[in-house]
Amino acid sequence: MLIVCTSNNYAQYQDDYSYLFKVIERKQQKNVQKYCPNSILAKTSKATIYYHTNAVDPKKPNLVLLHGMGLDAKTNWSKQIKTFTKNFNVFIPDLIYFGKSTSDTSNFSVEFQAQQIHEAVCQHFGNTAKLNIVGFSYGGLTAAIFNYLYSFKINKLVIADGPVKFFTEAMADSIASRNKVPKFTNVIVPETNDQLKVTFKLSVSKQIHVPNFLKKKIIRFFFLKYKKYRHAQMNYLLNNKEFYNTCNYSLDKTNTLLIWGEKDGVIPISVGYQLNQQFPKTTKLLVFKKAKHDAHFRNAKQFNKIITLFLN
C-alpha cells in the first residue's frame, strides 16, 4: 500500500523541534523535494516505510540509499541527492525507528530492516527489478544483510564505513575506554556535552566550535528522543554478535565497493581492510585520507563521482 504525502498531510509528521531545528528541517526537506518530489509511506507486512524518490525512468538503474544511525535519510544523503537523481531511479528510505519509518513489532534486528525495506522496494520497482545498494555506517550493515538475503537481486553494492563482519565487541569497548565514555552506545547516542564532543571528535573531520547550550539542544532533539530505539538496536547487535561476525553477507557473490575514511574513529579502517582481504575477488577498497566517519559529507563530489562510475 502506498500513501503519497502532500504538503497538506506532511505537517502531522513534523517533529517538535525548537525554531533553529525547524529551520534546518525545512531546508533539508526543501532540498530533497527539489530532486525527489515524491515522499511516500509504504505499508509493508510489519512496518511503515517512509521514503523519497524521483520519477522512475526505465533507462536508469535503480539505486537504494541506506543511511546511518545519526541522521534520517534526507539529511544523511543531502549531498548525494542531486547527483544521484540525475543518474539513477533513487529509493531513499528512513530506516525503521528512524525519521518517519515505524513498526509496532519491536523487532530490532538488521534482518528485519532489510526484509521490510525489500518489501517496500518491490512495491515501488517491482518484484523482479535489479537493484544497486549503497549503505553508510549502520546502513552499510543493513546493505550487507540485504545482500545476504537477496543477492540474486543485487547488481552492485557499496558499503561506506560499515560495521560489517570485523567490527567486534572488543573493538567497540576499546573505543569507549580510550575516549572515557561508559559504553560505545554513548558514542552513537551521546547523553552529555562531553559525550557529544567525543562523537564529533571521532566522526567529523572538520571540527567546529559548538557552544554548550547548543550541544544540549542537539542532544535533546537529535539523540535523546530516539534513545530507547538506538539502545535496543545496539543491544540486539551485541546479543547476536556471533552471527554478525561470522556471516559472509554473500560478499563473495556481489561486486562491492568499500569506502572508508582513513581516520574514522567510529568504525576503524581496519574493518575495511579485513573485508577487502577476506573477499579480494569481489571487493575494492577506496580510502579517503583525511576523512573520518564523514567521507560522504567531506568529500561529497569525489564520493558521488566514484559511486556513479562504479555503479554504471
GROMACS .gro file of C-alpha atoms in nm:
model
  312
    1MET     CA    1   0.000   0.000   0.000
    2LEU     CA    2   0.138   0.341  -0.096
    3ILE     CA    3   0.035   0.675   0.054
    4VAL     CA    4   0.174   0.986  -0.112
    5CYS     CA    5   0.250   1.263   0.138
    6THR     CA    6   0.145   1.605   0.012
    7SER     CA    7   0.220   1.943   0.167
    8ASN     CA    8  -0.118   1.921   0.344
    9ASN     CA    9  -0.055   1.600   0.536
   10TYR     CA   10   0.321   1.634   0.584
   11ALA     CA   11   0.279   1.870   0.881
   12GLN     CA   12   0.140   1.596   1.105
   13TYR     CA   13   0.477   1.416   1.085
   14GLN     CA   14   0.686   1.720   1.182
   15ASP     CA   15   0.894   1.676   1.496
   16ASP     CA   16   0.860   1.919   1.782
   17TYR     CA   17   1.190   2.097   1.722
   18SER     CA   18   1.297   2.435   1.850
   19TYR     CA   19   1.291   2.715   1.595
   20LEU     CA   20   1.654   2.653   1.495
   21PHE     CA   21   1.595   2.288   1.416
   22LYS     CA   22   1.270   2.364   1.236
   23VAL     CA   23   1.471   2.588   1.002
   24ILE     CA   24   1.722   2.308   0.941
   25GLU     CA   25   1.439   2.059   0.891
   26ARG     CA   26   1.265   2.282   0.635
   27LYS     CA   27   1.590   2.337   0.445
   28GLN     CA   28   1.660   1.964   0.422
   29GLN     CA   29   1.302   1.888   0.324
   30LYS     CA   30   1.314   2.155   0.052
   31ASN     CA   31   1.638   2.008  -0.081
   32VAL     CA   32   1.505   1.653  -0.102
   33GLN     CA   33   1.173   1.760  -0.255
   34LYS     CA   34   1.354   1.954  -0.526
   35TYR     CA   35   1.512   1.639  -0.665
   36CYS     CA   36   1.284   1.370  -0.517
   37PRO     CA   37   0.937   1.522  -0.547
   38ASN     CA   38   0.763   1.208  -0.423
   39SER     CA   39   0.761   1.137  -0.049
   40ILE     CA   40   0.580   0.811   0.012
   41LEU     CA   41   0.459   0.598   0.302
   42ALA     CA   42   0.467   0.231   0.206
   43LYS     CA   43   0.277  -0.019   0.418
   44THR     CA   44   0.471  -0.344   0.436
   45SER     CA   45   0.376  -0.661   0.622
   46LYS     CA   46   0.513  -0.542   0.956
   47ALA     CA   47   0.619  -0.179   0.915
   48THR     CA   48   0.556   0.158   0.755
   49ILE     CA   49   0.847   0.272   0.538
   50TYR     CA   50   0.876   0.641   0.456
   51TYR     CA   51   1.090   0.711   0.152
   52HIS     CA   52   1.184   0.974  -0.105
   53THR     CA   53   1.201   0.902  -0.476
   54ASN     CA   54   1.222   1.062  -0.817
   55ALA     CA   55   1.023   0.960  -1.126
   56VAL     CA   56   1.110   0.610  -1.244
   57ASP     CA   57   1.292   0.613  -1.578
   58PRO     CA   58   1.327   0.264  -1.733
   59LYS     CA   59   1.657   0.373  -1.889
   60LYS     CA   60   1.817   0.442  -1.550
   61PRO     CA   61   1.949   0.185  -1.300
   62ASN     CA   62   1.774   0.157  -0.962
   63LEU     CA   63   1.956   0.277  -0.651
   64VAL     CA   64   1.864   0.226  -0.285
   65LEU     CA   65   2.040   0.450  -0.029
   66LEU     CA   66   2.053   0.335   0.335
   67HIS     CA   67   2.152   0.590   0.598
   68GLY     CA   68   2.342   0.562   0.926
   69MET     CA   69   2.227   0.581   1.289
   70GLY     CA   70   2.286   0.950   1.349
   71LEU     CA   71   2.057   1.102   1.086
   72ASP     CA   72   1.744   1.037   0.885
   73ALA     CA   73   1.756   0.972   0.510
   74LYS     CA   74   1.709   1.324   0.375
   75THR     CA   75   1.984   1.464   0.599
   76ASN     CA   76   2.233   1.178   0.564
   77TRP     CA   77   2.215   1.189   0.182
   78SER     CA   78   2.167   1.565   0.139
   79LYS     CA   79   2.491   1.598  -0.061
   80GLN     CA   80   2.419   1.296  -0.280
   81ILE     CA   81   2.056   1.350  -0.383
   82LYS     CA   82   2.117   1.597  -0.667
   83THR     CA   83   2.387   1.390  -0.836
   84PHE     CA   84   2.227   1.051  -0.789
   85THR     CA   85   1.883   1.155  -0.915
   86LYS     CA   86   2.044   1.256  -1.245
   87ASN     CA   87   2.181   0.906  -1.298
   88PHE     CA   88   1.951   0.670  -1.109
   89ASN     CA   89   1.597   0.590  -1.005
   90VAL     CA   90   1.655   0.652  -0.636
   91PHE     CA   91   1.479   0.498  -0.339
   92ILE     CA   92   1.582   0.675  -0.018
   93PRO     CA   93   1.408   0.532   0.290
   94ASP     CA   94   1.416   0.624   0.654
   95LEU     CA   95   1.521   0.303   0.826
   96ILE     CA   96   1.267   0.163   1.072
   97TYR     CA   97   1.262   0.352   1.406
   98PHE     CA   98   1.429   0.647   1.230
   99GLY     CA   99   1.255   0.954   1.092
  100LYS     CA  100   0.903   0.858   0.987
  101SER     CA  101   0.951   0.484   0.934
  102THR     CA  102   0.781   0.287   1.210
  103SER     CA  103   0.683  -0.061   1.327
  104ASP     CA  104   0.474  -0.196   1.614
  105THR     CA  105   0.674  -0.520   1.629
  106SER     CA  106   0.970  -0.407   1.843
  107ASN     CA  107   1.191  -0.614   1.614
  108PHE     CA  108   1.533  -0.452   1.625
  109SER     CA  109   1.727  -0.691   1.404
  110VAL     CA  110   1.910  -0.575   1.093
  111GLU     CA  111   1.742  -0.859   0.904
  112PHE     CA  112   1.403  -0.708   0.985
  113GLN     CA  113   1.518  -0.374   0.845
  114ALA     CA  114   1.631  -0.539   0.522
  115GLN     CA  115   1.319  -0.754   0.485
  116GLN     CA  116   1.074  -0.468   0.530
  117ILE     CA  117   1.270  -0.231   0.307
  118HIS     CA  118   1.285  -0.507   0.047
  119GLU     CA  119   0.904  -0.529   0.054
  120ALA     CA  120   0.876  -0.153   0.002
  121VAL     CA  121   1.133  -0.159  -0.278
  122CYS     CA  122   0.939  -0.437  -0.454
  123GLN     CA  123   0.619  -0.233  -0.427
  124HIS     CA  124   0.799   0.058  -0.587
  125PHE     CA  125   1.020  -0.100  -0.856
  126GLY     CA  126   0.853  -0.439  -0.898
  127ASN     CA  127   0.949  -0.785  -0.772
  128THR     CA  128   1.199  -0.860  -1.048
  129ALA     CA  129   1.383  -0.527  -1.057
  130LYS     CA  130   1.761  -0.533  -1.027
  131LEU     CA  131   1.899  -0.306  -0.756
  132ASN     CA  132   2.215  -0.122  -0.659
  133ILE     CA  133   2.253  -0.065  -0.284
  134VAL     CA  134   2.462   0.200  -0.109
  135GLY     CA  135   2.479   0.192   0.270
  136PHE     CA  136   2.658   0.416   0.518
  137SER     CA  137   2.757   0.308   0.872
  138TYR     CA  138   2.460   0.116   1.023
  139GLY     CA  139   2.307   0.146   0.677
  140GLY     CA  140   2.620  -0.026   0.546
  141LEU     CA  141   2.548  -0.322   0.772
  142THR     CA  142   2.185  -0.316   0.659
  143ALA     CA  143   2.301  -0.310   0.296
  144ALA     CA  144   2.527  -0.610   0.362
  145ILE     CA  145   2.239  -0.803   0.522
  146PHE     CA  146   2.018  -0.702   0.228
  147ASN     CA  147   2.279  -0.856   0.002
  148TYR     CA  148   2.293  -1.168   0.221
  149LEU     CA  149   1.917  -1.216   0.189
  150TYR     CA  150   1.863  -1.101  -0.170
  151SER     CA  151   2.197  -1.123  -0.352
  152PHE     CA  152   2.017  -1.256  -0.661
  153LYS     CA  153   1.857  -0.912  -0.696
  154ILE     CA  154   2.169  -0.704  -0.637
  155ASN     CA  155   2.368  -0.565  -0.925
  156LYS     CA  156   2.636  -0.385  -0.723
  157LEU     CA  157   2.689  -0.295  -0.359
  158VAL     CA  158   2.862  -0.004  -0.184
  159ILE     CA  159   2.947  -0.016   0.186
  160ALA     CA  160   3.077   0.309   0.338
  161ASP     CA  161   3.224   0.293   0.690
  162GLY     CA  162   3.002  -0.002   0.781
  163PRO     CA  163   3.036  -0.222   1.094
  164VAL     CA  164   3.033  -0.535   0.878
  165LYS     CA  165   3.176  -0.869   0.999
  166PHE     CA  166   3.502  -0.746   1.153
  167PHE     CA  167   3.368  -0.479   1.388
  168THR     CA  168   3.377  -0.660   1.723
  169GLU     CA  169   3.255  -0.602   2.077
  170ALA     CA  170   3.617  -0.574   2.191
  171MET     CA  171   3.678  -0.304   1.931
  172ALA     CA  172   3.370  -0.111   2.048
  173ASP     CA  173   3.475  -0.143   2.414
  174SER     CA  174   3.824  -0.021   2.330
  175ILE     CA  175   3.690   0.288   2.154
  176ALA     CA  176   3.469   0.368   2.454
  177SER     CA  177   3.753   0.312   2.704
  178ARG     CA  178   4.006   0.525   2.514
  179ASN     CA  179   3.759   0.812   2.492
  180LYS     CA  180   3.637   0.780   2.851
  181VAL     CA  181   3.271   0.718   2.779
  182PRO     CA  182   3.075   0.444   2.962
  183LYS     CA  183   2.981   0.243   2.652
  184PHE     CA  184   3.022   0.255   2.276
  185THR     CA  185   2.648   0.328   2.267
  186ASN     CA  186   2.730   0.669   2.418
  187VAL     CA  187   2.928   0.749   2.104
  188ILE     CA  188   2.624   0.667   1.893
  189VAL     CA  189   2.373   0.822   2.135
  190PRO     CA  190   2.557   1.088   2.340
  191GLU     CA  191   2.373   1.197   2.653
  192THR     CA  192   2.607   1.469   2.782
  193ASN     CA  193   2.806   1.754   2.631
  194ASP     CA  194   3.132   1.565   2.689
  195GLN     CA  195   2.997   1.257   2.513
  196LEU     CA  196   2.877   1.467   2.218
  197LYS     CA  197   3.227   1.615   2.197
  198VAL     CA  198   3.365   1.261   2.166
  199THR     CA  199   3.109   1.177   1.896
  200PHE     CA  200   3.218   1.482   1.695
  201LYS     CA  201   3.588   1.406   1.751
  202LEU     CA  202   3.557   1.051   1.623
  203SER     CA  203   3.323   1.113   1.332
  204VAL     CA  204   3.368   1.468   1.198
  205SER     CA  205   3.692   1.556   1.020
  206LYS     CA  206   3.641   1.933   1.022
  207GLN     CA  207   3.583   2.036   1.380
  208ILE     CA  208   3.373   2.343   1.456
  209HIS     CA  209   3.307   2.515   1.786
  210VAL     CA  210   2.964   2.432   1.924
  211PRO     CA  211   2.860   2.628   2.236
  212ASN     CA  212   2.741   2.422   2.531
  213PHE     CA  213   2.383   2.547   2.517
  214LEU     CA  214   2.359   2.432   2.154
  215LYS     CA  215   2.515   2.095   2.238
  216LYS     CA  216   2.235   2.039   2.489
  217LYS     CA  217   1.974   2.115   2.222
  218ILE     CA  218   2.145   1.885   1.971
  219ILE     CA  219   2.148   1.603   2.226
  220ARG     CA  220   1.786   1.660   2.318
  221PHE     CA  221   1.640   1.685   1.971
  222PHE     CA  222   1.861   1.454   1.768
  223PHE     CA  223   1.960   1.181   2.013
  224LEU     CA  224   1.761   1.150   2.336
  225LYS     CA  225   1.422   1.134   2.164
  226TYR     CA  226   1.536   0.814   1.989
  227LYS     CA  227   1.745   0.680   2.277
  228LYS     CA  228   1.534   0.373   2.356
  229TYR     CA  229   1.537   0.261   1.992
  230ARG     CA  230   1.912   0.305   1.947
  231HIS     CA  231   1.986   0.120   2.269
  232ALA     CA  232   1.756  -0.164   2.161
  233GLN     CA  233   1.927  -0.183   1.821
  234MET     CA  234   2.275  -0.177   1.971
  235ASN     CA  235   2.179  -0.440   2.229
  236TYR     CA  236   2.045  -0.663   1.953
  237LEU     CA  237   2.375  -0.641   1.767
  238LEU     CA  238   2.563  -0.722   2.086
  239ASN     CA  239   2.341  -1.017   2.176
  240ASN     CA  240   2.372  -1.159   1.824
  241LYS     CA  241   2.737  -1.073   1.766
  242GLU     CA  242   2.831  -1.428   1.672
  243PHE     CA  243   2.604  -1.421   1.367
  244TYR     CA  244   2.712  -1.073   1.254
  245ASN     CA  245   3.081  -1.159   1.298
  246THR     CA  246   3.067  -1.494   1.117
  247CYS     CA  247   2.819  -1.421   0.836
  248ASN     CA  248   2.978  -1.380   0.491
  249TYR     CA  249   2.695  -1.148   0.374
  250SER     CA  250   2.721  -1.311   0.026
  251LEU     CA  251   3.004  -1.069  -0.045
  252ASP     CA  252   3.172  -1.345  -0.245
  253LYS     CA  253   2.883  -1.315  -0.496
  254THR     CA  254   2.847  -0.939  -0.537
  255ASN     CA  255   3.074  -0.677  -0.691
  256THR     CA  256   3.129  -0.448  -0.392
  257LEU     CA  257   3.295  -0.112  -0.340
  258LEU     CA  258   3.419  -0.042   0.013
  259ILE     CA  259   3.465   0.326   0.104
  260TRP     CA  260   3.634   0.437   0.426
  261GLY     CA  261   3.767   0.746   0.593
  262GLU     CA  262   4.125   0.666   0.692
  263LYS     CA  263   4.081   0.849   1.023
  264ASP     CA  264   3.737   0.706   1.104
  265GLY     CA  265   3.717   0.681   1.481
  266VAL     CA  266   3.375   0.514   1.491
  267ILE     CA  267   3.423   0.219   1.255
  268PRO     CA  268   3.803   0.189   1.213
  269ILE     CA  269   3.953   0.146   0.868
  270SER     CA  270   4.089  -0.193   0.976
  271VAL     CA  271   3.735  -0.326   0.921
  272GLY     CA  272   3.753  -0.215   0.558
  273TYR     CA  273   4.098  -0.368   0.511
  274GLN     CA  274   3.985  -0.700   0.656
  275LEU     CA  275   3.675  -0.710   0.435
  276ASN     CA  276   3.889  -0.643   0.130
  277GLN     CA  277   4.135  -0.917   0.231
  278GLN     CA  278   3.855  -1.165   0.303
  279PHE     CA  279   3.686  -1.106  -0.035
  280PRO     CA  280   3.967  -0.996  -0.269
  281LYS     CA  281   3.797  -1.109  -0.591
  282THR     CA  282   3.470  -0.921  -0.539
  283THR     CA  283   3.563  -0.612  -0.334
  284LYS     CA  284   3.763  -0.296  -0.391
  285LEU     CA  285   3.861  -0.060  -0.109
  286LEU     CA  286   3.875   0.315  -0.159
  287VAL     CA  287   4.024   0.523   0.124
  288PHE     CA  288   3.974   0.896   0.177
  289LYS     CA  289   4.293   1.003   0.353
  290LYS     CA  290   4.164   1.296   0.559
  291ALA     CA  291   3.808   1.182   0.622
  292LYS     CA  292   3.671   1.032   0.941
  293HIS     CA  293   3.318   0.889   0.958
  294ASP     CA  294   3.206   1.153   0.709
  295ALA     CA  295   3.352   1.096   0.361
  296HIS     CA  296   3.007   1.137   0.204
  297PHE     CA  297   2.999   1.490   0.351
  298ARG     CA  298   3.364   1.597   0.349
  299ASN     CA  299   3.445   1.452   0.006
  300ALA     CA  300   3.095   1.461  -0.140
  301LYS     CA  301   3.189   1.542  -0.502
  302GLN     CA  302   3.451   1.268  -0.523
  303PHE     CA  303   3.229   1.027  -0.331
  304ASN     CA  304   2.939   1.086  -0.570
  305LYS     CA  305   3.152   1.064  -0.884
  306ILE     CA  306   3.323   0.743  -0.778
  307ILE     CA  307   2.999   0.570  -0.685
  308THR     CA  308   2.826   0.684  -1.006
  309LEU     CA  309   3.113   0.547  -1.217
  310PHE     CA  310   3.125   0.223  -1.018
  311LEU     CA  311   2.752   0.155  -1.045
  312ASN     CA  312   2.735   0.243  -1.413
   0.00000   0.00000   0.00000
